[in-house]
XYZ file of C-alpha atoms in Angstrom:
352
model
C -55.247 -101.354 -99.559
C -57.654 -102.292 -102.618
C -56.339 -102.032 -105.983
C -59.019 -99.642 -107.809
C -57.698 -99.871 -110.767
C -60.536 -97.578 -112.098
C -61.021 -97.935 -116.082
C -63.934 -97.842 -118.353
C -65.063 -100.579 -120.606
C -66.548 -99.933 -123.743
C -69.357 -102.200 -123.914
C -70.606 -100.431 -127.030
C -69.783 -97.322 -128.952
C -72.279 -96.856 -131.809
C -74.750 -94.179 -131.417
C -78.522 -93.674 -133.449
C -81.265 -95.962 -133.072
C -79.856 -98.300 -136.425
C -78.454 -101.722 -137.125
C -75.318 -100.584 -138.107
C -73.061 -102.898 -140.131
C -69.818 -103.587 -139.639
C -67.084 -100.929 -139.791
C -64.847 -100.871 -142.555
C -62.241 -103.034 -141.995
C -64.081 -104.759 -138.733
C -64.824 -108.270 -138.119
C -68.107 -107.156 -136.460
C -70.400 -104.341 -136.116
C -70.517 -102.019 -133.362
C -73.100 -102.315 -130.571
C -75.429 -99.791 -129.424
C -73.931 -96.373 -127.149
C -72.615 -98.560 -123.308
C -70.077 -97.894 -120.686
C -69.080 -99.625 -117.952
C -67.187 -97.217 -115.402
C -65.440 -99.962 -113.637
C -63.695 -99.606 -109.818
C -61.868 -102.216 -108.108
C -64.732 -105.466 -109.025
C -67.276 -102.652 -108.800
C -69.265 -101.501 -112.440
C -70.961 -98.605 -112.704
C -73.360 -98.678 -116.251
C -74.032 -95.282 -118.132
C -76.465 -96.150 -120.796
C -78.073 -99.168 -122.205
C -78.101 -98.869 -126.103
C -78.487 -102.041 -127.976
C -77.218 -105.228 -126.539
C -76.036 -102.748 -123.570
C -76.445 -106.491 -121.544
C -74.846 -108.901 -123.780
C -71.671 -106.698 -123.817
C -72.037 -106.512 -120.050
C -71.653 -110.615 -120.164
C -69.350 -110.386 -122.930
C -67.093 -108.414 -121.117
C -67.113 -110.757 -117.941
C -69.429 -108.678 -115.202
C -71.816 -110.245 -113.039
C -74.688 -108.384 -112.344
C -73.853 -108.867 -108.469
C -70.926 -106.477 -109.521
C -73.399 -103.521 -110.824
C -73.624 -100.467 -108.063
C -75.601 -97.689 -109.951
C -77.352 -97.321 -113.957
C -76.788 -94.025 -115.256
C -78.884 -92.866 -118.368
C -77.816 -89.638 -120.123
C -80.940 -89.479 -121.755
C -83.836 -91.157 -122.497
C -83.808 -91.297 -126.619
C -84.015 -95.375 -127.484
C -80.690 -95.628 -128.521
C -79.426 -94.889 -124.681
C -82.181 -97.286 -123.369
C -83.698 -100.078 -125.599
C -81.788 -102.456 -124.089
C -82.787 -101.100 -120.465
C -85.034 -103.786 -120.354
C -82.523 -106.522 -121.042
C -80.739 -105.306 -117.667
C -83.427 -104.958 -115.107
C -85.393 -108.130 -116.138
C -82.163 -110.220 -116.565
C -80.496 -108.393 -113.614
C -83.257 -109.399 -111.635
C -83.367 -112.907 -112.260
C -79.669 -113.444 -112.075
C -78.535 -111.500 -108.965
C -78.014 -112.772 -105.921
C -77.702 -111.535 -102.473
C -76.803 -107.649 -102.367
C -74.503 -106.333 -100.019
C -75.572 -102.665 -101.087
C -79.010 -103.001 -101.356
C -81.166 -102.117 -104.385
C -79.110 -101.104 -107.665
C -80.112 -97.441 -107.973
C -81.170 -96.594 -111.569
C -80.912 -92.575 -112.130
C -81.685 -90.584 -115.410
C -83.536 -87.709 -116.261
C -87.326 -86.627 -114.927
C -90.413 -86.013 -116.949
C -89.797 -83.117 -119.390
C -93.060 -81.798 -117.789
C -93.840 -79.763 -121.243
C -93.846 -81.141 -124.815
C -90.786 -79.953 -127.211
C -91.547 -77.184 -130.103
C -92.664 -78.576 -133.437
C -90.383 -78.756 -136.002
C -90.576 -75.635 -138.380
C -90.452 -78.508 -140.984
C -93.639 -79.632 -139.866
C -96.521 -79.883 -142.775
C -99.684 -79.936 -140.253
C -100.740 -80.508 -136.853
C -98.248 -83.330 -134.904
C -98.966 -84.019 -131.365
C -97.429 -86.711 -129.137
C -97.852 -91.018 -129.136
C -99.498 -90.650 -125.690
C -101.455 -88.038 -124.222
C -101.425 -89.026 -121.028
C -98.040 -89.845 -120.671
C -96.052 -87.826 -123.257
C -92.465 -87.535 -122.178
C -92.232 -90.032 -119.190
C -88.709 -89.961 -117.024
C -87.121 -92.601 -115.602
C -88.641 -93.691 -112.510
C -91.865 -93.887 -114.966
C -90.436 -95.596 -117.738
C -88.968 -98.752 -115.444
C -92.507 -99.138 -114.703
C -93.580 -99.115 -117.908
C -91.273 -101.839 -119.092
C -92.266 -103.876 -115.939
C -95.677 -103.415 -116.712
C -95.327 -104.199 -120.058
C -93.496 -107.446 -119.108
C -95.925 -108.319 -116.654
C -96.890 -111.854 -117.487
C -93.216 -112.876 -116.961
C -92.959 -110.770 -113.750
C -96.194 -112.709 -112.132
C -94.958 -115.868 -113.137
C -91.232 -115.898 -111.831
C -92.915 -113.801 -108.698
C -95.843 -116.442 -108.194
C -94.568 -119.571 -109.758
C -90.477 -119.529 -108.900
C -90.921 -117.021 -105.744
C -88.625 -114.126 -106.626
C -88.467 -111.244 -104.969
C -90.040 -107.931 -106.588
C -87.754 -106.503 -109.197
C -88.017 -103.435 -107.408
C -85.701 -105.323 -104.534
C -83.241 -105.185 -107.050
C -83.584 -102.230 -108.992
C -84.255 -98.917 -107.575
C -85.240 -96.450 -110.374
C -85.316 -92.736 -109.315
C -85.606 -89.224 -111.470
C -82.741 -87.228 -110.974
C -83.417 -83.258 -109.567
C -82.230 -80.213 -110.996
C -80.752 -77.760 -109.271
C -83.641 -75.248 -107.940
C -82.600 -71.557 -108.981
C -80.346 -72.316 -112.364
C -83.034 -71.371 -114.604
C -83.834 -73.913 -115.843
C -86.556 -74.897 -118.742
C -87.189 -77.534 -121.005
C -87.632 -75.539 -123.846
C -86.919 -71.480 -122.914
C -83.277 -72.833 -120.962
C -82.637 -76.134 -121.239
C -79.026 -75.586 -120.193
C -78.650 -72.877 -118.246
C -75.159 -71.382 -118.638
C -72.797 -71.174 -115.758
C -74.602 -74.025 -113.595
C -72.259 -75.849 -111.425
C -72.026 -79.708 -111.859
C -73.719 -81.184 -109.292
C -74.125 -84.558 -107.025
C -76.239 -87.335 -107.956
C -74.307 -90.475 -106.329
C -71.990 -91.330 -103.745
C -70.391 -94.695 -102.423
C -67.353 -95.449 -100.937
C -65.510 -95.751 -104.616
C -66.795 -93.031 -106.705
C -68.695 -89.463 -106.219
C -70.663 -89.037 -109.352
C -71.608 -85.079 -110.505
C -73.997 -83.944 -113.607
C -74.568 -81.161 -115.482
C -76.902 -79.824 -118.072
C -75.615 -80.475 -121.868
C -77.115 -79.357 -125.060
C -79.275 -82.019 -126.565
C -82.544 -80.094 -128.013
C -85.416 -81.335 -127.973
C -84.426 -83.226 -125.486
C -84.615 -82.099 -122.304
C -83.091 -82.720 -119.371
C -80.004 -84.340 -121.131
C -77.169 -84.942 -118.945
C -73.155 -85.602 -119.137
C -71.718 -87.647 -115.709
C -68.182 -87.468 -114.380
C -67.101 -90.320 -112.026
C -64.026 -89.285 -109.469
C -62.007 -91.916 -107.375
C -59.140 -91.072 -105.595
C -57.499 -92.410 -108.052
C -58.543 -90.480 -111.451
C -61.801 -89.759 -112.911
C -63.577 -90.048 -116.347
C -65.885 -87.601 -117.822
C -68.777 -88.959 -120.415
C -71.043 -86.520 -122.470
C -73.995 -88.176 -123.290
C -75.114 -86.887 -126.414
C -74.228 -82.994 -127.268
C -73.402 -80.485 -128.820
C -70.100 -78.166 -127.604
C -71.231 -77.194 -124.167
C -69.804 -74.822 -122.304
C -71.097 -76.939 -118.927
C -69.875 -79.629 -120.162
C -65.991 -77.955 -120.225
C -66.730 -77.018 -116.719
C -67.473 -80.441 -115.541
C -65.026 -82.109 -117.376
C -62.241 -79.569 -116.153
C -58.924 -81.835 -115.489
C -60.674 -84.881 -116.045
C -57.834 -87.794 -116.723
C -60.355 -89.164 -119.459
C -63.108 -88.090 -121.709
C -65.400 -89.921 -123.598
C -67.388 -87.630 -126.115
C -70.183 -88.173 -128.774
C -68.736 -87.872 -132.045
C -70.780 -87.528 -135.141
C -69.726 -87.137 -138.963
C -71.925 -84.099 -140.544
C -71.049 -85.339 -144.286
C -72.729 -88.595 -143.671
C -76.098 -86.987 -142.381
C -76.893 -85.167 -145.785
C -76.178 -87.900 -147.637
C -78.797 -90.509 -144.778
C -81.720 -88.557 -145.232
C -81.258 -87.982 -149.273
C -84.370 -90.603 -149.698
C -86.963 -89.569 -147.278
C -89.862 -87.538 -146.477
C -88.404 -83.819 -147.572
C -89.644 -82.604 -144.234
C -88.478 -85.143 -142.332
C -85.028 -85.052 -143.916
C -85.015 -81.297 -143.052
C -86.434 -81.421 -139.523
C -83.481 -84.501 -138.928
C -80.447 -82.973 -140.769
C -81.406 -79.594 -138.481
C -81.626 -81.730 -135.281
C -78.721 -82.764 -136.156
C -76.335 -79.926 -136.578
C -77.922 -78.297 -133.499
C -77.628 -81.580 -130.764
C -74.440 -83.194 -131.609
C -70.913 -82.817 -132.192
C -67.690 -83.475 -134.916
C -64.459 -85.112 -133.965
C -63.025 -81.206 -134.365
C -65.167 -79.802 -132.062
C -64.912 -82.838 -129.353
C -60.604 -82.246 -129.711
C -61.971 -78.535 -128.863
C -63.823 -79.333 -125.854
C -61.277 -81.621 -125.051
C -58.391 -79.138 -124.980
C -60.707 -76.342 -123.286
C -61.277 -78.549 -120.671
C -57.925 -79.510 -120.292
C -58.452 -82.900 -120.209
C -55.572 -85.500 -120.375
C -57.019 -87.671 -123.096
C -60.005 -87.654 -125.147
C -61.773 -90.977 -126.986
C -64.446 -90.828 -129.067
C -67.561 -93.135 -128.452
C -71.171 -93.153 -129.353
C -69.906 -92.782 -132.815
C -72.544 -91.745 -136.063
C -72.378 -93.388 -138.572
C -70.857 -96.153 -137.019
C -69.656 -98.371 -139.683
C -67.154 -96.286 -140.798
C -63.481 -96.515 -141.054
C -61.809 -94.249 -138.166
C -59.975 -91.881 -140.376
C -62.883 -89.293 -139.726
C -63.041 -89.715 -135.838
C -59.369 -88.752 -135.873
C -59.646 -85.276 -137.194
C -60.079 -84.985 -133.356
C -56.063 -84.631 -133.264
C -56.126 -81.465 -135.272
C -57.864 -80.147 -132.331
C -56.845 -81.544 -129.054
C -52.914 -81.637 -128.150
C -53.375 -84.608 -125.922
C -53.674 -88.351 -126.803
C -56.792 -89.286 -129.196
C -58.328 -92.408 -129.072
C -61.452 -94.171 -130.156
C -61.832 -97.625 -129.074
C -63.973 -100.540 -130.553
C -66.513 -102.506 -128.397
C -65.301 -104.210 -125.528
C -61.923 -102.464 -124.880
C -60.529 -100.931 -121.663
C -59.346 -97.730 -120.995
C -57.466 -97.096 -117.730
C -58.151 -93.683 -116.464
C -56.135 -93.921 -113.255
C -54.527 -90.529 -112.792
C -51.016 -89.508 -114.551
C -51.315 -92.796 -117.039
C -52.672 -92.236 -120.420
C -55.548 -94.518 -120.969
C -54.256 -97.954 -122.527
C -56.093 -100.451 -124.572
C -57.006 -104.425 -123.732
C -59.397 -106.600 -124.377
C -61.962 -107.105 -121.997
C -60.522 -110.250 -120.936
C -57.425 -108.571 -120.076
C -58.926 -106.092 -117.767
């Protein structure tokens, strides 16, 4: 019988789209929002935030190893280093036994977000034609953008299309929730629902809240073993209790509301306003996570994707006032088991 062993690896656990320095008290800074969900030799990637594939080397995968990309949403701190993965993915895999790596995230918003009250005049979007493009649309994007290097390694060297490798696809929502980008954007009472299967893992979604953004999406991985639930970027959602229900680990967005005031003190007065309200309104404290945690009953709670994220961790703990199970939050590149009836344990990634 295979060992599954099923743990994550936190490849990085910074969130924002900043260079962050390094934490207080930290030999290095951390790396953009990245999480390998990891069963028996098999990974399973949920985001790809800033040097999303260095970590992945770092921490001793192959991409042979990757079965399925899973992006939360599609703000650049979740994806700037998508690029990174699918063009050196490509070039360095070999051989797949399970066929194309399947690379789900959200659709095309199909309507354009409400303008900030903030807003001092007309603002419209970058690209007309293609304002809020989804997944399946943004992979060919980047390959398009990167086409020189994609005709020469395809022409020149003979590789196979990327798209051998790599198959991107929009995920679907659930018809009859009531859903809507802007009017419902997460529908309460959905049920999570499928978006992957294999022979390790069943992967389920749900609708989290994330305005403007829209669809934004938290995943739960379940193995036979134990399962891990990951928020993507939030703030307390009531779905996201009901998928995470029993979970044996989850990983939530934490964000520290005293620090966002004090970010924005030097810029554009409606910018800072418009920010510091998205803000409040799309993410999450370390108190609140501790009281998802504990409504969902889960059996530990660690704290990732972490803003500001050069901070000492005395803030992320405040979690503990909230949540009677075990707190942790890990830095880049340690393991968490989350193999059922064992707390989650730290290692290295070396050790895992």
């Amino acid at each position: 019988m295979v060992d599954l062993n099923p743990r994550v690896v936190t490849l990085g656990t910074a969130g924002g789209p900043r260079w962050w320095p390094s934490p207080a008290g930290a030999s290095s800074r951390r790396q953009g929002i990245a999480t390998a969900v990891v069963v028996a030799d098999n990974v399973y990637l949920v985001d790809c935030g800033r040097g999303a594939g260095t970590q992945f080397a770092a921490a001793g995968f192959s991409p042979n190893q990757l079965r399925g990309v899973f992006l939360t949403h599609l703000h650049s701190d979740h994806t700037v280093d998508l690029a990174n993965v699918l063009l050196f993915g490509w070039m360095m895999t070999g051989f797949r036994e399970h066929g194309p790596v399947p690379v789900l995230g959200p659709g095309d918003r199909g309507c354009l977000p409400p303008v900030s009250k903030a807003a001092d005049g007309a603002v419209g979007p970058l690209f007309a034609d293609t304002p809020a493009a989804g997944t399946a649309a943004m992979v060919e994007h980047l390959f398009r953008a990167y086409s020189t290097d994609l005709a020469d390694r395809m022409l020149d060297s003979l590789r196979p299309s990327p798209y051998t490798v790599f198959a991107p696809a929009d995920i679907e929502i659930p018809a009859g929730i009531g859903y809507h980008p802007n009017a419902n954007p997460t529908p309460e009472g959905m049920a999570p629902f499928e978006v992957y299967r294999d022979e390790l893992v069943t992967v389920t979604a749900t609708l989290v809240a994330h305005p403007p953004v829209a669809p934004a999406f938290a995943f739960r991985f379940d193995t036979v073993e134990g399962s891990v639930t990951i928020s993507g970027d939030t703030a307390p959602s009531a779905n996201l209790v009901r998928l995470a229900q029993d979970t044996d680990l989850l990983l939530h967005e934490a964000i520290d509301f005293d620090w966002v005031t004090d970010a924005y003190a030097d810029v554009d007065p409606s910018t800072a306003a418009a920010t510091i309200e998205h803000h409040g309104k799309a993410h999450t404290s370390p108190r609140q996570a501790g009281q998802v945690a504990e409504a969902a009953s889960a059996r530990a709670l660690a704290l990732h994707h972490l803003v500001p994220g050069h901070v000492g961790n005395e803030v992320w703990h405040e979690a503990e006032e909230t949540f009677s199970g075990p707190v942790y939050v890990p830095d880049d590149l340690e393991t968490l088991s989350f193999a059922r009836q064992i707390h989650p344990t730290f290692a290295t990634a070396e050790q895992a």
